[in-house]
Tab-separated table of C-alpha atoms and ligand atoms in Angstrom:
chain	number	residue	atom	x	y	z
A	703	MET	CA	-77.060	90.826	-26.185
A	704	SER	CA	-77.498	94.528	-26.669
A	705	PRO	CA	-77.671	96.266	-30.042
A	706	ARG	CA	-74.266	97.235	-31.450
A	707	PHE	CA	-73.503	100.934	-31.458
A	708	ARG	CA	-70.693	102.869	-33.081
A	709	SER	CA	-67.607	102.548	-30.902
A	710	VAL	CA	-67.132	106.323	-30.977
A	711	LEU	CA	-70.079	106.599	-28.576
A	712	ASP	CA	-67.835	105.119	-25.869
A	713	ARG	CA	-65.926	108.413	-25.790
A	714	PHE	CA	-68.933	110.324	-24.473
A	715	GLN	CA	-71.317	110.301	-21.535
A	716	ALA	CA	-75.021	110.969	-21.651
A	717	TYR	CA	-75.925	114.444	-20.448
A	718	LYS	CA	-76.623	114.622	-16.743
A	719	PRO	CA	-78.704	117.625	-15.810
A	720	GLY	CA	-76.741	119.912	-13.502
A	721	LYS	CA	-78.591	121.016	-10.391
A	722	THR	CA	-79.270	124.710	-10.211
A	723	ALA	CA	-77.646	125.807	-6.971
A	724	VAL	CA	-79.812	127.114	-4.139
A	725	SER	CA	-78.260	128.552	-0.965
A	726	ALA	CA	-79.394	127.428	2.508
A	727	ASP	CA	-81.532	130.561	2.728
A	728	GLY	CA	-83.158	129.898	-0.660
A	729	ARG	CA	-81.219	132.229	-3.001
A	730	SER	CA	-80.415	131.100	-6.556
A	731	TYR	CA	-78.385	132.788	-9.305
A	732	LYS	CA	-77.874	130.963	-12.600
A	733	LEU	CA	-74.583	131.986	-14.188
A	734	SER	CA	-73.696	128.688	-15.861
A	735	SER	CA	-75.025	128.756	-19.420
A	736	ASN	CA	-74.238	132.172	-20.950
A	737	GLU	CA	-77.912	133.012	-21.264
A	738	SER	CA	-79.527	136.419	-21.355
A	739	PRO	CA	-80.767	137.320	-17.861
A	740	HIS	CA	-83.835	139.030	-19.388
A	741	GLY	CA	-87.181	137.416	-20.120
A	742	PRO	CA	-88.678	137.855	-23.603
A	743	LEU	CA	-89.732	141.315	-24.756
A	744	PRO	CA	-93.502	141.960	-24.920
A	745	SER	CA	-93.394	142.036	-28.736
A	746	VAL	CA	-91.665	138.653	-28.774
A	747	LEU	CA	-94.207	137.203	-26.346
A	748	THR	CA	-97.027	138.447	-28.579
A	749	ALA	CA	-95.432	136.772	-31.604
A	750	ILE	CA	-95.027	133.540	-29.635
A	751	ALA	CA	-98.678	133.614	-28.528
A	752	SER	CA	-99.941	134.216	-32.020
A	753	ALA	CA	-97.756	131.426	-33.479
A	754	ALA	CA	-99.025	129.142	-30.721
A	755	ALA	CA	-102.534	129.443	-32.176
A	756	THR	CA	-101.508	127.426	-35.262
A	757	VAL	CA	-99.410	124.653	-33.780
A	758	ASN	CA	-101.745	122.052	-35.262
A	759	ARG	CA	-99.945	122.894	-38.542
A	760	TYR	CA	-96.344	122.048	-39.397
A	761	PRO	CA	-93.926	124.949	-39.425
A	762	ASP	CA	-92.744	126.521	-42.682
A	763	ASN	CA	-90.090	123.987	-43.688
A	764	GLY	CA	-88.219	126.616	-45.668
A	765	CYS	CA	-88.223	129.147	-42.781
A	766	THR	CA	-89.025	131.648	-45.519
A	767	GLU	CA	-90.011	134.659	-43.455
A	768	LEU	CA	-87.183	134.161	-40.976
A	769	ILE	CA	-84.578	133.801	-43.715
A	770	ALA	CA	-85.917	136.927	-45.454
A	771	GLU	CA	-85.811	138.832	-42.165
A	772	ILE	CA	-82.242	137.709	-41.389
A	773	ALA	CA	-81.119	138.593	-44.919
A	774	GLY	CA	-82.730	142.050	-44.688
A	775	HIS	CA	-81.388	142.686	-41.226
A	776	PHE	CA	-77.779	141.835	-42.052
A	777	GLY	CA	-77.853	143.140	-45.623
A	778	VAL	CA	-77.074	139.824	-47.325
A	779	PRO	CA	-78.872	137.937	-50.103
A	780	GLU	CA	-81.398	135.336	-48.950
A	781	ASP	CA	-79.487	132.515	-50.598
A	782	HIS	CA	-76.569	133.270	-48.274
A	783	VAL	CA	-78.622	132.297	-45.216
A	784	ALA	CA	-79.409	128.903	-43.672
A	785	VAL	CA	-81.116	128.368	-40.336
A	786	GLY	CA	-81.235	125.476	-37.899
A	787	ASN	CA	-82.456	124.222	-34.553
A	788	GLY	CA	-79.895	126.248	-32.607
A	789	SER	CA	-76.461	127.133	-33.942
A	790	VAL	CA	-75.140	123.916	-32.415
A	791	VAL	CA	-77.311	122.012	-34.888
A	792	VAL	CA	-76.178	124.237	-37.764
A	793	ALA	CA	-72.611	123.431	-36.646
A	794	ALA	CA	-73.524	119.723	-36.577
A	795	HIS	CA	-74.782	120.042	-40.151
A	796	LEU	CA	-71.517	121.707	-41.154
A	797	PHE	CA	-69.545	118.807	-39.677
A	798	GLU	CA	-71.821	116.314	-41.459
A	799	ALA	CA	-71.625	118.182	-44.740
A	800	VAL	CA	-67.801	118.125	-44.892
A	801	SER	CA	-66.942	114.851	-43.195
A	802	GLU	CA	-65.929	111.620	-44.821
A	803	PRO	CA	-63.897	108.844	-43.186
A	804	GLY	CA	-60.484	110.319	-42.406
A	805	ALA	CA	-61.656	113.937	-42.622
A	806	GLU	CA	-59.998	116.209	-40.081
A	807	VAL	CA	-61.527	119.231	-38.395
A	808	VAL	CA	-59.175	121.712	-36.726
A	809	TYR	CA	-60.214	123.953	-33.847
A	810	ALA	CA	-58.692	125.545	-30.765
A	811	TRP	CA	-58.961	123.879	-27.398
A	812	ARG	CA	-60.367	124.674	-24.869
A	813	SER	CA	-63.314	125.960	-26.849
A	814	PHE	CA	-67.032	125.251	-27.270
A	815	GLU	CA	-67.527	121.834	-25.722
A	816	ALA	CA	-69.850	120.547	-28.466
A	817	TYR	CA	-67.124	120.529	-31.160
A	818	PRO	CA	-65.558	117.160	-30.157
A	819	LEU	CA	-68.985	115.518	-29.994
A	820	LEU	CA	-70.054	116.924	-33.354
A	821	ALA	CA	-66.782	115.768	-34.920
A	822	ALA	CA	-67.177	112.268	-33.524
A	823	LEU	CA	-70.802	111.959	-34.622
A	824	ALA	CA	-69.942	113.101	-38.116
A	825	GLY	CA	-67.092	110.570	-38.270
A	826	ALA	CA	-64.458	113.317	-38.466
A	827	GLU	CA	-61.155	113.342	-36.656
A	828	PRO	CA	-60.954	116.289	-34.237
A	829	VAL	CA	-57.587	118.081	-34.324
A	830	GLN	CA	-57.482	120.214	-31.182
A	831	VAL	CA	-54.864	122.952	-31.096
A	832	PRO	CA	-54.164	124.221	-27.563
A	833	LEU	CA	-54.850	127.873	-26.818
A	834	LYS	CA	-51.788	130.016	-26.110
A	835	ALA	CA	-50.849	130.821	-22.515
A	836	ASP	CA	-52.788	134.106	-22.781
A	837	GLU	CA	-55.944	132.109	-23.683
A	838	THR	CA	-55.963	133.292	-27.326
A	839	HIS	CA	-56.165	131.123	-30.456
A	840	ASP	CA	-52.773	129.910	-31.676
A	841	LEU	CA	-53.476	130.637	-35.334
A	842	ALA	CA	-49.936	129.743	-36.440
A	843	ALA	CA	-50.276	126.317	-34.839
A	844	MET	CA	-53.763	125.928	-36.313
A	845	LEU	CA	-52.367	126.660	-39.780
A	846	ALA	CA	-49.581	124.170	-39.177
A	847	ALA	CA	-52.187	121.568	-38.155
A	848	ILE	CA	-53.917	121.754	-41.551
A	849	THR	CA	-53.178	118.702	-43.726
A	850	PRO	CA	-54.591	117.466	-47.044
A	851	ALA	CA	-57.208	115.635	-44.924
A	852	THR	CA	-58.466	118.863	-43.297
A	853	ARG	CA	-62.012	119.705	-44.360
A	854	MET	CA	-62.944	122.365	-41.832
A	855	VAL	CA	-61.350	124.824	-39.408
A	856	ILE	CA	-63.325	126.573	-36.689
A	857	VAL	CA	-62.419	129.911	-35.148
A	858	CYS	CA	-64.620	130.666	-32.146
A	859	ASN	CA	-64.614	134.443	-31.845
A	860	PRO	CA	-64.923	135.385	-29.013
A	861	ASN	CA	-63.882	132.029	-27.678
A	862	ASN	CA	-66.166	130.152	-25.320
A	863	PRO	CA	-65.195	129.766	-22.444
A	864	THR	CA	-62.218	132.161	-22.289
A	865	GLY	CA	-63.823	135.235	-23.882
A	866	GLU	CA	-60.634	136.083	-25.765
A	867	VAL	CA	-60.768	137.278	-29.364
A	868	VAL	CA	-58.982	136.994	-32.683
A	869	ARG	CA	-58.304	140.445	-34.124
A	870	ARG	CA	-58.681	141.712	-37.689
A	871	ASP	CA	-55.122	141.605	-39.022
A	872	GLU	CA	-54.319	138.172	-37.665
A	873	LEU	CA	-57.659	136.747	-38.769
A	874	ILE	CA	-57.301	138.106	-42.291
A	875	ALA	CA	-53.726	136.797	-42.532
A	876	PHE	CA	-54.999	133.435	-41.347
A	877	LEU	CA	-57.915	133.315	-43.794
A	878	ASP	CA	-55.551	134.230	-46.609
A	879	ARG	CA	-53.352	131.241	-45.806
A	880	VAL	CA	-55.969	128.529	-45.248
A	881	PRO	CA	-56.325	126.415	-48.428
A	882	LYS	CA	-59.418	127.514	-50.342
A	883	ASP	CA	-60.942	124.024	-50.329
A	884	VAL	CA	-61.066	124.037	-46.519
A	885	LEU	CA	-64.232	125.441	-44.950
A	886	VAL	CA	-63.512	128.079	-42.289
A	887	VAL	CA	-66.296	128.544	-39.761
A	888	LEU	CA	-66.296	131.756	-37.750
A	889	ASP	CA	-68.407	130.834	-34.738
A	890	GLU	CA	-69.724	134.215	-33.628
A	891	ALA	CA	-72.320	133.124	-31.057
A	892	TYR	CA	-71.294	136.091	-28.860
A	893	ARG	CA	-70.686	138.671	-31.614
A	894	GLU	CA	-73.112	141.254	-30.171
A	895	TYR	CA	-71.087	141.592	-26.953
A	896	ILE	CA	-67.827	142.563	-28.686
A	897	ARG	CA	-66.697	146.141	-28.031
A	898	ASP	CA	-63.081	145.809	-29.181
A	899	GLU	CA	-63.068	147.565	-32.543
A	900	ASP	CA	-60.137	145.513	-33.763
A	901	VAL	CA	-62.293	142.409	-33.834
A	902	PRO	CA	-63.756	142.075	-37.311
A	903	ASP	CA	-67.383	141.240	-37.944
A	904	GLY	CA	-67.285	137.946	-39.861
A	905	LEU	CA	-69.950	139.341	-42.170
A	906	THR	CA	-67.377	141.792	-43.552
A	907	LEU	CA	-64.971	138.922	-44.228
A	908	TYR	CA	-67.037	136.191	-45.837
A	909	ARG	CA	-68.075	138.255	-48.882
A	910	ASP	CA	-64.753	137.895	-50.704
A	911	ARG	CA	-64.135	134.421	-49.350
A	912	PRO	CA	-66.317	131.613	-50.682
A	913	ASN	CA	-64.866	129.143	-48.142
A	914	VAL	CA	-65.845	131.177	-45.040
A	915	ALA	CA	-69.089	130.711	-43.089
A	916	VAL	CA	-70.330	132.858	-40.212
A	917	LEU	CA	-72.315	131.126	-37.485
A	918	ARG	CA	-74.713	133.139	-35.287
A	919	THR	CA	-77.427	132.393	-32.765
A	920	PHE	CA	-80.632	133.765	-31.290
A	921	SER	CA	-79.741	132.140	-27.945
A	922	LYS	CA	-77.549	134.846	-26.421
A	923	ALA	CA	-78.082	138.544	-27.229
A	924	TYR	CA	-81.520	137.834	-28.719
A	925	GLY	CA	-82.563	136.029	-25.538
A	926	LEU	CA	-84.213	132.993	-27.154
A	927	ALA	CA	-82.051	130.133	-25.838
A	928	GLY	CA	-85.100	128.038	-24.974
A	929	LEU	CA	-86.492	128.216	-28.490
A	930	ARG	CA	-83.415	126.918	-30.341
A	931	VAL	CA	-82.706	129.000	-33.439
A	932	GLY	CA	-79.324	129.564	-35.016
A	933	PHE	CA	-78.186	130.549	-38.490
A	934	LEU	CA	-75.330	130.634	-40.898
A	935	ILE	CA	-74.349	133.277	-43.407
A	936	ALA	CA	-72.054	132.212	-46.226
A	937	HIS	CA	-71.818	131.942	-49.988
A	938	PRO	CA	-74.685	129.988	-51.578
A	939	THR	CA	-72.664	126.789	-52.082
A	940	ILE	CA	-72.185	126.517	-48.305
A	941	ALA	CA	-75.652	127.788	-47.347
A	942	GLU	CA	-77.216	125.361	-49.792
A	943	ALA	CA	-75.212	122.426	-48.423
A	944	ILE	CA	-76.663	123.204	-45.002
A	945	ARG	CA	-80.169	123.642	-46.359
A	946	LYS	CA	-79.821	120.174	-47.951
A	947	VAL	CA	-79.199	118.495	-44.613
A	948	TYR	CA	-81.843	120.519	-42.738
A	949	LEU	CA	-83.910	118.020	-40.779
A	950	PRO	CA	-87.536	118.494	-41.840
A	951	PHE	CA	-89.494	120.926	-39.664
A	952	SER	CA	-86.714	121.147	-37.084
A	953	VAL	CA	-87.205	124.857	-36.327
A	954	SER	CA	-90.663	125.164	-34.785
A	955	SER	CA	-93.226	127.723	-35.893
A	956	ILE	CA	-93.040	129.388	-32.472
A	957	ALA	CA	-89.261	129.642	-32.728
A	958	GLN	CA	-89.437	131.093	-36.241
A	959	ALA	CA	-92.005	133.706	-35.204
A	960	ALA	CA	-90.072	134.666	-32.072
A	961	ALA	CA	-86.819	135.049	-34.003
A	962	VAL	CA	-88.499	137.317	-36.566
A	963	ALA	CA	-89.956	139.438	-33.736
A	964	ALA	CA	-86.586	139.581	-31.973
A	965	LEU	CA	-84.886	140.905	-35.116
A	966	LYS	CA	-87.539	143.622	-35.302
A	967	ALA	CA	-86.856	144.580	-31.659
A	968	GLU	CA	-83.184	145.279	-32.254
A	969	ASP	CA	-83.165	148.621	-30.366
A	970	GLU	CA	-84.536	147.187	-27.127
A	971	LEU	CA	-82.204	144.208	-27.385
A	972	THR	CA	-79.213	146.470	-27.988
A	973	THR	CA	-79.999	148.303	-24.737
A	974	ARG	CA	-80.016	144.978	-22.896
A	975	VAL	CA	-76.743	143.885	-24.484
A	976	GLU	CA	-75.217	147.222	-23.476
A	977	GLU	CA	-76.175	146.542	-19.836
A	978	THR	CA	-74.506	143.128	-20.020
A	979	VAL	CA	-71.353	144.642	-21.510
A	980	LYS	CA	-71.238	147.234	-18.694
A	981	GLU	CA	-71.733	144.503	-16.134
A	982	ARG	CA	-69.013	142.395	-17.753
A	983	GLU	CA	-66.558	145.246	-17.302
A	984	ARG	CA	-67.715	145.865	-13.725
A	985	VAL	CA	-67.438	142.167	-12.779
A	986	GLY	CA	-64.019	141.864	-14.456
A	987	HIS	CA	-62.646	144.911	-12.605
A	988	ALA	CA	-64.147	143.848	-9.291
A	989	LEU	CA	-62.698	140.344	-9.578
A	990	ARG	CA	-59.270	141.765	-10.439
A	991	ASP	CA	-59.547	144.113	-7.453
A	992	GLN	CA	-60.221	141.043	-5.316
A	993	GLY	CA	-56.956	139.554	-6.589
A	994	TRP	CA	-58.210	137.155	-9.267
A	995	THR	CA	-56.562	136.797	-12.657
A	996	VAL	CA	-59.223	137.502	-15.290
A	997	VAL	CA	-58.397	137.689	-18.997
A	998	PRO	CA	-60.328	140.387	-20.875
A	999	SER	CA	-63.583	138.950	-22.196
A	1000	GLN	CA	-65.629	140.075	-25.170
A	1001	GLY	CA	-68.443	137.595	-24.471
A	1002	ASN	CA	-71.286	137.608	-21.928
A	1003	PHE	CA	-69.088	135.673	-19.486
A	1004	VAL	CA	-65.694	135.775	-17.804
A	1005	TRP	CA	-63.143	133.009	-17.305
A	1006	LEU	CA	-61.110	132.145	-14.247
A	1007	ARG	CA	-58.336	129.641	-14.935
A	1008	LEU	CA	-58.222	127.972	-11.530
A	1009	GLY	CA	-56.646	124.604	-12.390
A	1010	ASP	CA	-56.948	122.237	-9.422
A	1011	ARG	CA	-59.152	124.647	-7.511
A	1012	THR	CA	-61.833	124.764	-10.192
A	1013	VAL	CA	-64.314	122.338	-8.671
A	1014	ASP	CA	-63.738	123.580	-5.137
A	1015	PHE	CA	-64.452	127.163	-6.208
A	1016	ALA	CA	-67.595	126.116	-8.108
A	1017	GLU	CA	-68.842	124.233	-5.045
A	1018	ALA	CA	-68.204	127.252	-2.833
A	1019	CYS	CA	-70.240	129.392	-5.235
A	1020	GLU	CA	-73.031	126.793	-5.213
A	1021	ARG	CA	-73.269	126.957	-1.441
A	1022	ASP	CA	-74.031	130.650	-1.914
A	1023	GLY	CA	-76.681	129.785	-4.510
A	1024	VAL	CA	-74.498	130.794	-7.491
A	1025	SER	CA	-74.297	128.272	-10.360
A	1026	VAL	CA	-71.164	128.680	-12.496
A	1027	ARG	CA	-69.709	126.374	-15.148
A	1028	PRO	CA	-66.620	124.454	-13.987
A	1029	PHE	CA	-64.307	122.667	-16.429
A	1030	ALA	CA	-62.591	120.358	-13.949
A	1031	GLY	CA	-58.842	120.902	-13.703
A	1032	GLU	CA	-58.996	123.918	-16.028
A	1033	GLY	CA	-61.185	126.786	-14.974
A	1034	VAL	CA	-64.578	128.271	-14.287
A	1035	ARG	CA	-66.737	130.158	-16.748
A	1036	ILE	CA	-69.050	132.687	-15.137
A	1037	SER	CA	-71.898	134.147	-17.164
A	1038	ILE	CA	-72.803	137.789	-16.749
A	1039	GLY	CA	-76.296	138.020	-15.312
A	1040	SER	CA	-78.391	140.743	-13.750
A	1041	VAL	CA	-76.765	143.213	-11.340
A	1042	GLU	CA	-78.146	141.170	-8.454
A	1043	ASP	CA	-76.790	137.877	-9.884
A	1044	ASN	CA	-73.386	139.433	-10.451
A	1045	ASN	CA	-73.270	140.908	-6.957
A	1046	ALA	CA	-73.987	137.457	-5.534
A	1047	LEU	CA	-71.108	136.032	-7.575
A	1048	LEU	CA	-68.767	138.810	-6.465
A	1049	ALA	CA	-69.689	138.198	-2.818
A	1050	ALA	CA	-69.044	134.450	-3.205
A	1051	ALA	CA	-65.704	135.118	-4.923
A	1052	ALA	CA	-64.679	137.623	-2.227
A	1053	ALA	CA	-65.437	135.068	0.479
A	1054	TYR	CA	-63.394	132.338	-1.245
A	1055	PRO	CA	-60.056	131.922	0.535
A	1056	HIS	CA	-57.631	131.061	-2.295
A	1057	ARG	CA	-57.349	133.722	-4.986
A	1058	VAL	CA	-55.058	133.563	-7.997
B	2030	PMP	N1	-71.249	128.358	-30.405
B	2030	PMP	C1	-70.755	128.719	-29.238
B	2030	PMP	C2	-69.377	129.283	-29.195
B	2030	PMP	C3	-71.505	128.594	-28.067
B	2030	PMP	O1	-70.982	128.949	-26.902
B	2030	PMP	C4	-72.810	128.077	-28.146
B	2030	PMP	C5	-73.709	127.905	-26.949
B	2030	PMP	N2	-73.157	127.859	-25.733
B	2030	PMP	C6	-73.276	127.697	-29.406
B	2030	PMP	C7	-72.481	127.863	-30.512
B	2030	PMP	C8	-74.619	127.074	-29.578
B	2030	PMP	O2	-75.656	127.903	-29.263
B	2030	PMP	P1	-77.141	127.563	-29.691
B	2030	PMP	O3	-77.184	126.126	-30.132
B	2030	PMP	O4	-77.956	127.820	-28.495
B	2030	PMP	O5	-77.444	128.469	-30.837
């Protein structure tokens, strides 16, 4: 007899670590997880080292300094901010905070792969609305999917893994039509990479909308993926709900200190983000020149919808030491890395026989 678990667990598989690809001649380029290709800035390393000296103590459970720094940085009141152990955990808390048996959560699909898991764990019913043929959110269909049981709607902007965006007018029209008792989460994990001026900053939208929450992370542009810090900005009723379910001490003292230092190093980080944006455009153009179909991306990644050839293409890249992220039967997401990483990817793509 084994212990009885919730049947919903049968829908999922335990995480199996992917192997980082290494070519026969020892080259390795990791373009599978949308990380920053840059190591931490010296000022961030100093903050980490000094926080390391007090790890015999618990971290500040209120993340006071970090919340104050985020509030100051983004020009919002402190009671509009909640932090968590990565934005995926903040998202998990949002699911938990709104879900009751029968609760529905609407989001586009394909999108961030954690959403179905978070819905299931929270006991919510995921309502997945297919992306349009051009890889953009089908906001009309998402509106139509809202029922009296809907508690939350997520708009991932830009969308992971396609990189496509929802623009200002359509997003505002959408927000205006979502019932006010439904929480709308704008997942802006890749906000810093957006250069399309028609894409609104969620922080300009949530102010007049007490049912809108903006989700951000230190894992991408701020380069702290390994430390796990994410945050939410929303009206106090939402921020407080998330603070209530904050698991004690879940953001470590080292992570808090590094995030504060990263916010203070905005100028250096902006330069790095600018390099990634330039590389994104270069990689996109080069892939199109090679004959691939690449939708415009506003994230730190590009998307190739390869259907049946997805896994084959990913394996070909791996043989050249390039790790990409395949979604079997759908497509491949390729993170933008250093110039050298990206050149390796472009060489692997050029050598691949079947372009689309
Ligand atoms: N949202 C989106 C859209 C993402 O792509 C990711 C990470 N891949 C996250 C949230 C979670 O990021 P983290 O937990 O590292 O903050």
